């Protein structure tokens, strides 16, 4: 069995060592043009040439949760595309989103600004009931985030393409439930996959449906958010602020207004990073299962984009 590793901007040797240790009988190699045909591939942002030279692949494992960039390429016709289910990312995502929600709810940004000026200030405590959190995207990451926020006693709602059921979470589904979901949300968290249907979903119309003084948290893809629409709603006061970890162009360009906007927190796509050891364990377990003819979780349906 051959495994080809083709991950752009990724230190390859630790991955190669880990894959070889987990599957000692497999031949694991870094891909180079003209490399021998492989049975499986571990990839991140591979070039089209990689797939053109490897048409026989049984499965392609993407070392990130999002597969939108991968699905833009011409893939081997018979290969399964498999994304990571979690690999240590869900707890990181829950940490990031809970921190962003609590920082806004507790007005810790305002306290920080005051203390920098030497001011000992006080703000009246706010009610969690007045800050319902709506989560768009209720996959593995979205569900973990939702459960974590329930633990802090926020009202939590989830919206997804198909109906879901999560204890303590009010779930909405489909186009028919979207407007009601938005109207019930004061904090909006985007954890959707990027598809033609979800691109620009956080636009002027949809964000205007949120409760007044809404807060936006985007940890999915930059193309979900229409930048100018967010800026307009911040200026109008309908949106109180935003925590943004993903952007249409990354790194975020030096002159982009998000950098200096007083109501926006910018982080460099770091809400949930791939953890190598967990990823290797998951990938090699799935390869072993496929070899035995068993089904595996995380198989992407290209027609729906995730």
mmCIF file of C-alpha atoms in Angstrom:
data_model
loop_
_atom_site.group_PDB
_atom_site.id
_atom_site.type_symbol
_atom_site.label_atom_id
_atom_site.label_comp_id
_atom_site.label_asym_id
_atom_site.label_seq_id
_atom_site.Cartn_x
_atom_site.Cartn_y
_atom_site.Cartn_z
ATOM 1 C CA UNK A 1 0.000 0.000 0.000
ATOM 2 C CA UNK A 2 1.321 3.445 -0.976
ATOM 3 C CA UNK A 3 0.372 6.747 0.652
ATOM 4 C CA UNK A 4 1.303 10.035 -0.959
ATOM 5 C CA UNK A 5 1.644 13.195 1.154
ATOM 6 C CA UNK A 6 0.999 16.489 -0.654
ATOM 7 C CA UNK A 7 0.359 19.366 1.752
ATOM 8 C CA UNK A 8 1.265 22.921 0.793
ATOM 9 C CA UNK A 9 2.937 25.076 3.456
ATOM 10 C CA UNK A 10 3.142 22.136 5.855
ATOM 11 C CA UNK A 11 6.282 20.696 7.447
ATOM 12 C CA UNK A 12 6.227 17.234 5.905
ATOM 13 C CA UNK A 13 8.697 15.202 7.945
ATOM 14 C CA UNK A 14 6.684 14.988 11.202
ATOM 15 C CA UNK A 15 3.655 13.886 9.207
ATOM 16 C CA UNK A 16 5.632 11.300 7.252
ATOM 17 C CA UNK A 17 7.147 9.903 10.440
ATOM 18 C CA UNK A 18 3.762 9.707 12.129
ATOM 19 C CA UNK A 19 2.071 8.002 9.183
ATOM 20 C CA UNK A 20 4.919 5.481 8.876
ATOM 21 C CA UNK A 21 4.783 4.687 12.590
ATOM 22 C CA UNK A 22 1.021 4.132 12.460
ATOM 23 C CA UNK A 23 1.121 2.053 9.255
ATOM 24 C CA UNK A 24 4.564 0.392 9.269
ATOM 25 C CA UNK A 25 3.833 -1.851 6.281
ATOM 26 C CA UNK A 26 2.780 1.053 4.050
ATOM 27 C CA UNK A 27 5.110 2.992 1.756
ATOM 28 C CA UNK A 28 4.629 6.645 2.729
ATOM 29 C CA UNK A 29 6.320 9.313 0.634
ATOM 30 C CA UNK A 30 6.286 13.020 -0.033
ATOM 31 C CA UNK A 31 4.764 13.666 -3.456
ATOM 32 C CA UNK A 32 6.941 14.984 -6.243
ATOM 33 C CA UNK A 33 6.005 15.276 -9.920
ATOM 34 C CA UNK A 34 6.346 11.874 -11.547
ATOM 35 C CA UNK A 35 6.051 9.976 -8.257
ATOM 36 C CA UNK A 36 4.787 6.362 -8.283
ATOM 37 C CA UNK A 37 1.061 5.779 -8.213
ATOM 38 C CA UNK A 38 -0.398 5.726 -4.703
ATOM 39 C CA UNK A 39 -3.459 4.126 -3.150
ATOM 40 C CA UNK A 40 -4.222 6.939 -0.731
ATOM 41 C CA UNK A 41 -3.374 10.630 -0.465
ATOM 42 C CA UNK A 42 -3.063 13.009 2.472
ATOM 43 C CA UNK A 43 -3.443 16.547 1.171
ATOM 44 C CA UNK A 44 -3.815 20.228 1.907
ATOM 45 C CA UNK A 45 -4.083 22.724 -0.964
ATOM 46 C CA UNK A 46 -2.547 20.319 -3.512
ATOM 47 C CA UNK A 47 -1.926 21.429 -7.117
ATOM 48 C CA UNK A 48 -4.086 20.100 -9.946
ATOM 49 C CA UNK A 49 -1.005 18.283 -11.260
ATOM 50 C CA UNK A 50 -1.085 16.008 -8.226
ATOM 51 C CA UNK A 51 -4.508 14.622 -9.101
ATOM 52 C CA UNK A 52 -3.769 14.556 -12.818
ATOM 53 C CA UNK A 53 -0.865 12.192 -12.056
ATOM 54 C CA UNK A 54 -2.790 10.115 -9.479
ATOM 55 C CA UNK A 55 -6.082 9.136 -11.144
ATOM 56 C CA UNK A 56 -6.261 5.748 -9.412
ATOM 57 C CA UNK A 57 -6.528 6.984 -5.813
ATOM 58 C CA UNK A 58 -8.976 5.144 -3.568
ATOM 59 C CA UNK A 59 -9.321 7.959 -1.051
ATOM 60 C CA UNK A 60 -8.084 11.510 -0.476
ATOM 61 C CA UNK A 61 -7.760 12.720 3.121
ATOM 62 C CA UNK A 62 -7.926 16.470 3.645
ATOM 63 C CA UNK A 63 -6.065 17.627 6.782
ATOM 64 C CA UNK A 64 -8.576 20.366 7.527
ATOM 65 C CA UNK A 65 -12.294 20.489 8.171
ATOM 66 C CA UNK A 66 -13.105 22.621 5.115
ATOM 67 C CA UNK A 67 -12.964 21.042 1.657
ATOM 68 C CA UNK A 68 -14.262 23.927 -0.477
ATOM 69 C CA UNK A 69 -10.863 24.622 -2.088
ATOM 70 C CA UNK A 70 -10.254 20.931 -2.748
ATOM 71 C CA UNK A 71 -13.594 20.467 -4.498
ATOM 72 C CA UNK A 72 -12.680 23.151 -7.032
ATOM 73 C CA UNK A 73 -10.075 20.773 -8.518
ATOM 74 C CA UNK A 74 -10.639 17.887 -10.941
ATOM 75 C CA UNK A 75 -10.522 14.911 -8.610
ATOM 76 C CA UNK A 76 -9.998 11.210 -9.395
ATOM 77 C CA UNK A 77 -13.396 9.844 -10.444
ATOM 78 C CA UNK A 78 -13.461 6.911 -8.025
ATOM 79 C CA UNK A 79 -11.719 8.431 -5.009
ATOM 80 C CA UNK A 80 -13.497 9.074 -1.742
ATOM 81 C CA UNK A 81 -12.852 12.570 -0.398
ATOM 82 C CA UNK A 82 -12.625 12.353 3.381
ATOM 83 C CA UNK A 83 -12.468 15.293 5.785
ATOM 84 C CA UNK A 84 -11.365 15.259 9.389
ATOM 85 C CA UNK A 85 -14.299 14.814 11.767
ATOM 86 C CA UNK A 86 -12.636 16.577 14.665
ATOM 87 C CA UNK A 87 -8.950 15.768 15.253
ATOM 88 C CA UNK A 88 -8.795 18.088 18.229
ATOM 89 C CA UNK A 89 -10.461 21.002 16.449
ATOM 90 C CA UNK A 90 -13.876 20.978 18.137
ATOM 91 C CA UNK A 91 -12.620 21.816 21.630
ATOM 92 C CA UNK A 92 -10.482 24.627 20.182
ATOM 93 C CA UNK A 93 -13.473 25.986 18.297
ATOM 94 C CA UNK A 94 -15.605 25.841 21.436
ATOM 95 C CA UNK A 95 -12.916 27.717 23.356
ATOM 96 C CA UNK A 96 -12.686 30.429 20.728
ATOM 97 C CA UNK A 97 -16.426 30.979 20.294
ATOM 98 C CA UNK A 98 -17.194 30.862 24.023
ATOM 99 C CA UNK A 99 -14.410 33.368 24.651
ATOM 100 C CA UNK A 100 -15.769 35.697 21.960
ATOM 101 C CA UNK A 101 -19.353 35.429 23.228
ATOM 102 C CA UNK A 102 -18.390 35.942 26.873
ATOM 103 C CA UNK A 103 -15.999 38.809 26.081
ATOM 104 C CA UNK A 104 -18.842 40.632 24.338
ATOM 105 C CA UNK A 105 -21.567 39.707 26.846
ATOM 106 C CA UNK A 106 -19.482 40.657 29.904
ATOM 107 C CA UNK A 107 -18.233 43.835 28.155
ATOM 108 C CA UNK A 108 -14.662 42.826 28.878
ATOM 109 C CA UNK A 109 -13.464 44.853 25.888
ATOM 110 C CA UNK A 110 -14.879 48.000 27.500
ATOM 111 C CA UNK A 111 -13.349 47.129 30.870
ATOM 112 C CA UNK A 112 -9.991 46.599 29.162
ATOM 113 C CA UNK A 113 -10.223 50.000 27.471
ATOM 114 C CA UNK A 114 -11.049 51.624 30.808
ATOM 115 C CA UNK A 115 -8.229 49.981 32.721
ATOM 116 C CA UNK A 116 -5.736 50.987 30.050
ATOM 117 C CA UNK A 117 -6.754 54.569 30.881
ATOM 118 C CA UNK A 118 -6.470 53.953 34.611
ATOM 119 C CA UNK A 119 -10.243 54.060 35.106
ATOM 120 C CA UNK A 120 -11.919 51.867 37.761
ATOM 121 C CA UNK A 121 -15.330 51.417 36.138
ATOM 122 C CA UNK A 122 -18.534 49.471 36.728
ATOM 123 C CA UNK A 123 -21.198 48.245 34.341
ATOM 124 C CA UNK A 124 -24.542 46.793 35.289
ATOM 125 C CA UNK A 125 -24.560 43.013 34.757
ATOM 126 C CA UNK A 126 -26.515 41.924 31.696
ATOM 127 C CA UNK A 127 -28.920 39.012 31.462
ATOM 128 C CA UNK A 128 -27.995 35.922 29.461
ATOM 129 C CA UNK A 129 -31.632 35.662 28.447
ATOM 130 C CA UNK A 130 -31.115 38.851 26.430
ATOM 131 C CA UNK A 131 -28.230 37.338 24.447
ATOM 132 C CA UNK A 132 -29.536 34.308 22.542
ATOM 133 C CA UNK A 133 -26.773 32.753 20.451
ATOM 134 C CA UNK A 134 -27.574 31.399 16.989
ATOM 135 C CA UNK A 135 -25.151 28.928 15.410
ATOM 136 C CA UNK A 136 -25.258 28.446 11.646
ATOM 137 C CA UNK A 137 -23.930 24.977 10.891
ATOM 138 C CA UNK A 138 -24.590 22.088 13.256
ATOM 139 C CA UNK A 139 -21.951 19.576 12.227
ATOM 140 C CA UNK A 140 -19.342 18.161 14.596
ATOM 141 C CA UNK A 141 -17.861 21.582 15.352
ATOM 142 C CA UNK A 142 -21.183 23.410 15.568
ATOM 143 C CA UNK A 143 -22.674 20.876 17.936
ATOM 144 C CA UNK A 144 -19.638 21.042 20.243
ATOM 145 C CA UNK A 145 -19.838 24.846 20.297
ATOM 146 C CA UNK A 146 -23.573 24.717 21.008
ATOM 147 C CA UNK A 147 -23.181 22.304 23.917
ATOM 148 C CA UNK A 148 -20.408 24.435 25.396
ATOM 149 C CA UNK A 149 -22.529 27.594 25.271
ATOM 150 C CA UNK A 150 -25.446 25.751 26.864
ATOM 151 C CA UNK A 151 -23.070 25.044 29.755
ATOM 152 C CA UNK A 152 -22.736 28.795 30.283
ATOM 153 C CA UNK A 153 -26.546 29.051 30.342
ATOM 154 C CA UNK A 154 -26.979 31.128 27.211
ATOM 155 C CA UNK A 155 -30.101 30.490 25.134
ATOM 156 C CA UNK A 156 -28.674 28.586 22.164
ATOM 157 C CA UNK A 157 -30.194 27.942 18.749
ATOM 158 C CA UNK A 158 -28.838 26.028 15.802
ATOM 159 C CA UNK A 159 -29.626 26.243 12.102
ATOM 160 C CA UNK A 160 -28.674 23.613 9.548
ATOM 161 C CA UNK A 161 -29.651 22.417 6.099
ATOM 162 C CA UNK A 162 -31.393 19.342 7.499
ATOM 163 C CA UNK A 163 -33.154 18.936 10.887
ATOM 164 C CA UNK A 164 -30.950 18.229 13.924
ATOM 165 C CA UNK A 165 -31.709 17.490 17.553
ATOM 166 C CA UNK A 166 -29.327 18.598 20.325
ATOM 167 C CA UNK A 167 -30.219 18.657 24.011
ATOM 168 C CA UNK A 168 -30.691 22.190 25.279
ATOM 169 C CA UNK A 169 -30.564 23.713 21.778
ATOM 170 C CA UNK A 170 -33.536 25.039 19.807
ATOM 171 C CA UNK A 171 -32.940 23.745 16.292
ATOM 172 C CA UNK A 172 -34.119 25.270 13.013
ATOM 173 C CA UNK A 173 -33.655 23.798 9.563
ATOM 174 C CA UNK A 174 -33.883 24.678 5.910
ATOM 175 C CA UNK A 175 -34.948 27.809 4.143
ATOM 176 C CA UNK A 176 -38.302 27.832 5.898
ATOM 177 C CA UNK A 177 -36.675 28.126 9.330
ATOM 178 C CA UNK A 178 -33.910 30.579 8.450
ATOM 179 C CA UNK A 179 -35.701 33.910 8.916
ATOM 180 C CA UNK A 180 -37.151 32.837 12.271
ATOM 181 C CA UNK A 181 -33.710 31.655 13.396
ATOM 182 C CA UNK A 182 -32.100 34.993 12.500
ATOM 183 C CA UNK A 183 -34.833 37.036 14.186
ATOM 184 C CA UNK A 184 -34.340 35.064 17.406
ATOM 185 C CA UNK A 185 -30.538 35.588 17.464
ATOM 186 C CA UNK A 186 -28.568 38.403 19.068
ATOM 187 C CA UNK A 187 -25.208 36.682 18.598
ATOM 188 C CA UNK A 188 -24.637 34.956 15.262
ATOM 189 C CA UNK A 189 -21.899 32.329 14.894
ATOM 190 C CA UNK A 190 -21.014 31.038 11.428
ATOM 191 C CA UNK A 191 -19.728 27.462 11.267
ATOM 192 C CA UNK A 192 -21.143 26.569 7.868
ATOM 193 C CA UNK A 193 -19.270 24.803 5.080
ATOM 194 C CA UNK A 194 -18.660 27.085 2.122
ATOM 195 C CA UNK A 195 -20.920 26.117 -0.774
ATOM 196 C CA UNK A 196 -22.593 28.108 -3.567
ATOM 197 C CA UNK A 197 -25.687 28.268 -1.342
ATOM 198 C CA UNK A 198 -23.855 29.594 1.735
ATOM 199 C CA UNK A 199 -21.494 32.052 0.013
ATOM 200 C CA UNK A 200 -22.377 35.642 1.072
ATOM 201 C CA UNK A 201 -24.971 34.314 3.512
ATOM 202 C CA UNK A 202 -24.039 37.024 6.024
ATOM 203 C CA UNK A 203 -25.236 39.881 3.861
ATOM 204 C CA UNK A 204 -27.145 43.112 4.512
ATOM 205 C CA UNK A 205 -30.570 41.458 4.290
ATOM 206 C CA UNK A 206 -29.802 38.525 6.571
ATOM 207 C CA UNK A 207 -27.769 40.416 9.164
ATOM 208 C CA UNK A 208 -30.490 43.097 9.329
ATOM 209 C CA UNK A 209 -32.886 40.377 10.513
ATOM 210 C CA UNK A 210 -30.825 39.825 13.652
ATOM 211 C CA UNK A 211 -31.853 41.463 16.895
ATOM 212 C CA UNK A 212 -30.695 45.049 17.379
ATOM 213 C CA UNK A 213 -27.213 45.249 18.868
ATOM 214 C CA UNK A 214 -26.247 41.903 17.332
ATOM 215 C CA UNK A 215 -22.738 40.473 17.457
ATOM 216 C CA UNK A 216 -21.128 38.509 14.601
ATOM 217 C CA UNK A 217 -18.607 35.679 15.017
ATOM 218 C CA UNK A 218 -17.208 34.152 11.817
ATOM 219 C CA UNK A 219 -14.987 31.103 12.209
ATOM 220 C CA UNK A 220 -15.975 29.318 8.983
ATOM 221 C CA UNK A 221 -14.845 30.967 5.718
ATOM 222 C CA UNK A 222 -14.328 34.597 4.782
ATOM 223 C CA UNK A 223 -16.583 34.303 1.748
ATOM 224 C CA UNK A 224 -19.594 33.745 4.003
ATOM 225 C CA UNK A 225 -19.454 37.404 5.002
ATOM 226 C CA UNK A 226 -20.040 40.440 2.792
ATOM 227 C CA UNK A 227 -17.451 42.811 4.240
ATOM 228 C CA UNK A 228 -19.064 46.087 3.178
ATOM 229 C CA UNK A 229 -22.449 45.004 4.521
ATOM 230 C CA UNK A 230 -20.959 44.314 7.941
ATOM 231 C CA UNK A 231 -19.244 47.713 7.971
ATOM 232 C CA UNK A 232 -22.510 49.450 7.029
ATOM 233 C CA UNK A 233 -24.423 47.725 9.834
ATOM 234 C CA UNK A 234 -21.693 48.511 12.350
ATOM 235 C CA UNK A 235 -21.875 52.164 11.338
ATOM 236 C CA UNK A 236 -25.674 52.177 11.675
ATOM 237 C CA UNK A 237 -25.490 50.623 15.144
ATOM 238 C CA UNK A 238 -27.634 47.601 14.270
ATOM 239 C CA UNK A 239 -24.584 45.415 14.812
ATOM 240 C CA UNK A 240 -22.572 46.111 17.958
ATOM 241 C CA UNK A 241 -19.382 44.324 16.976
ATOM 242 C CA UNK A 242 -17.725 41.297 15.428
ATOM 243 C CA UNK A 243 -15.024 38.710 16.059
ATOM 244 C CA UNK A 244 -13.579 37.576 12.729
ATOM 245 C CA UNK A 245 -11.088 34.744 12.309
ATOM 246 C CA UNK A 246 -11.467 34.130 8.554
ATOM 247 C CA UNK A 247 -11.347 36.465 5.570
ATOM 248 C CA UNK A 248 -11.923 36.535 1.822
ATOM 249 C CA UNK A 249 -8.210 37.072 1.249
ATOM 250 C CA UNK A 250 -5.708 35.658 3.719
ATOM 251 C CA UNK A 251 -3.560 37.099 5.109
ATOM 252 C CA UNK A 252 -5.893 40.067 5.486
ATOM 253 C CA UNK A 253 -4.548 42.898 3.328
ATOM 254 C CA UNK A 254 -2.699 45.673 5.153
ATOM 255 C CA UNK A 255 -5.166 48.392 4.176
ATOM 256 C CA UNK A 256 -8.365 46.500 4.979
ATOM 257 C CA UNK A 257 -10.735 48.495 7.246
ATOM 258 C CA UNK A 258 -11.238 45.490 9.539
ATOM 259 C CA UNK A 259 -7.740 45.950 10.991
ATOM 260 C CA UNK A 260 -8.396 49.294 12.651
ATOM 261 C CA UNK A 261 -12.159 49.160 13.197
ATOM 262 C CA UNK A 262 -12.871 49.736 16.915
ATOM 263 C CA UNK A 263 -15.773 47.270 16.955
ATOM 264 C CA UNK A 264 -13.994 44.369 15.212
ATOM 265 C CA UNK A 265 -11.628 41.804 16.711
ATOM 266 C CA UNK A 266 -9.339 40.234 14.085
ATOM 267 C CA UNK A 267 -7.493 36.931 14.593
ATOM 268 C CA UNK A 268 -5.339 35.181 11.946
ATOM 269 C CA UNK A 269 -7.406 32.060 11.109
ATOM 270 C CA UNK A 270 -6.440 30.421 14.360
ATOM 271 C CA UNK A 271 -9.771 29.480 15.969
ATOM 272 C CA UNK A 272 -9.134 25.750 15.433
ATOM 273 C CA UNK A 273 -5.861 24.383 14.125
ATOM 274 C CA UNK A 274 -5.244 20.863 12.879
ATOM 275 C CA UNK A 275 -3.518 18.775 15.562
ATOM 276 C CA UNK A 276 -1.079 16.436 13.847
ATOM 277 C CA UNK A 277 -1.114 13.426 16.172
ATOM 278 C CA UNK A 278 -4.917 13.304 16.385
ATOM 279 C CA UNK A 279 -5.182 13.741 12.617
ATOM 280 C CA UNK A 280 -2.742 10.941 11.878
ATOM 281 C CA UNK A 281 -4.600 8.586 14.200
ATOM 282 C CA UNK A 282 -7.894 9.377 12.494
ATOM 283 C CA UNK A 283 -6.533 9.143 8.949
ATOM 284 C CA UNK A 284 -4.717 5.855 9.468
ATOM 285 C CA UNK A 285 -7.726 4.328 11.238
ATOM 286 C CA UNK A 286 -9.899 5.242 8.266
ATOM 287 C CA UNK A 287 -7.390 3.859 5.775
ATOM 288 C CA UNK A 288 -7.387 0.578 7.703
ATOM 289 C CA UNK A 289 -11.189 0.516 7.689
ATOM 290 C CA UNK A 290 -11.356 1.191 3.938
ATOM 291 C CA UNK A 291 -8.853 -1.593 3.331
ATOM 292 C CA UNK A 292 -11.205 -3.939 5.193
ATOM 293 C CA UNK A 293 -14.167 -2.745 3.136
ATOM 294 C CA UNK A 294 -15.791 -0.927 6.049
ATOM 295 C CA UNK A 295 -17.577 2.463 5.841
ATOM 296 C CA UNK A 296 -15.901 5.523 7.331
ATOM 297 C CA UNK A 297 -17.209 8.827 8.689
ATOM 298 C CA UNK A 298 -16.444 12.156 7.104
ATOM 299 C CA UNK A 299 -16.910 11.187 3.455
ATOM 300 C CA UNK A 300 -17.685 14.305 1.434
ATOM 301 C CA UNK A 301 -20.604 14.499 -0.982
ATOM 302 C CA UNK A 302 -19.211 16.698 -3.786
ATOM 303 C CA UNK A 303 -22.709 17.583 -4.992
ATOM 304 C CA UNK A 304 -23.511 19.374 -1.740
ATOM 305 C CA UNK A 305 -19.980 20.649 -1.066
ATOM 306 C CA UNK A 306 -19.246 19.009 2.288
#
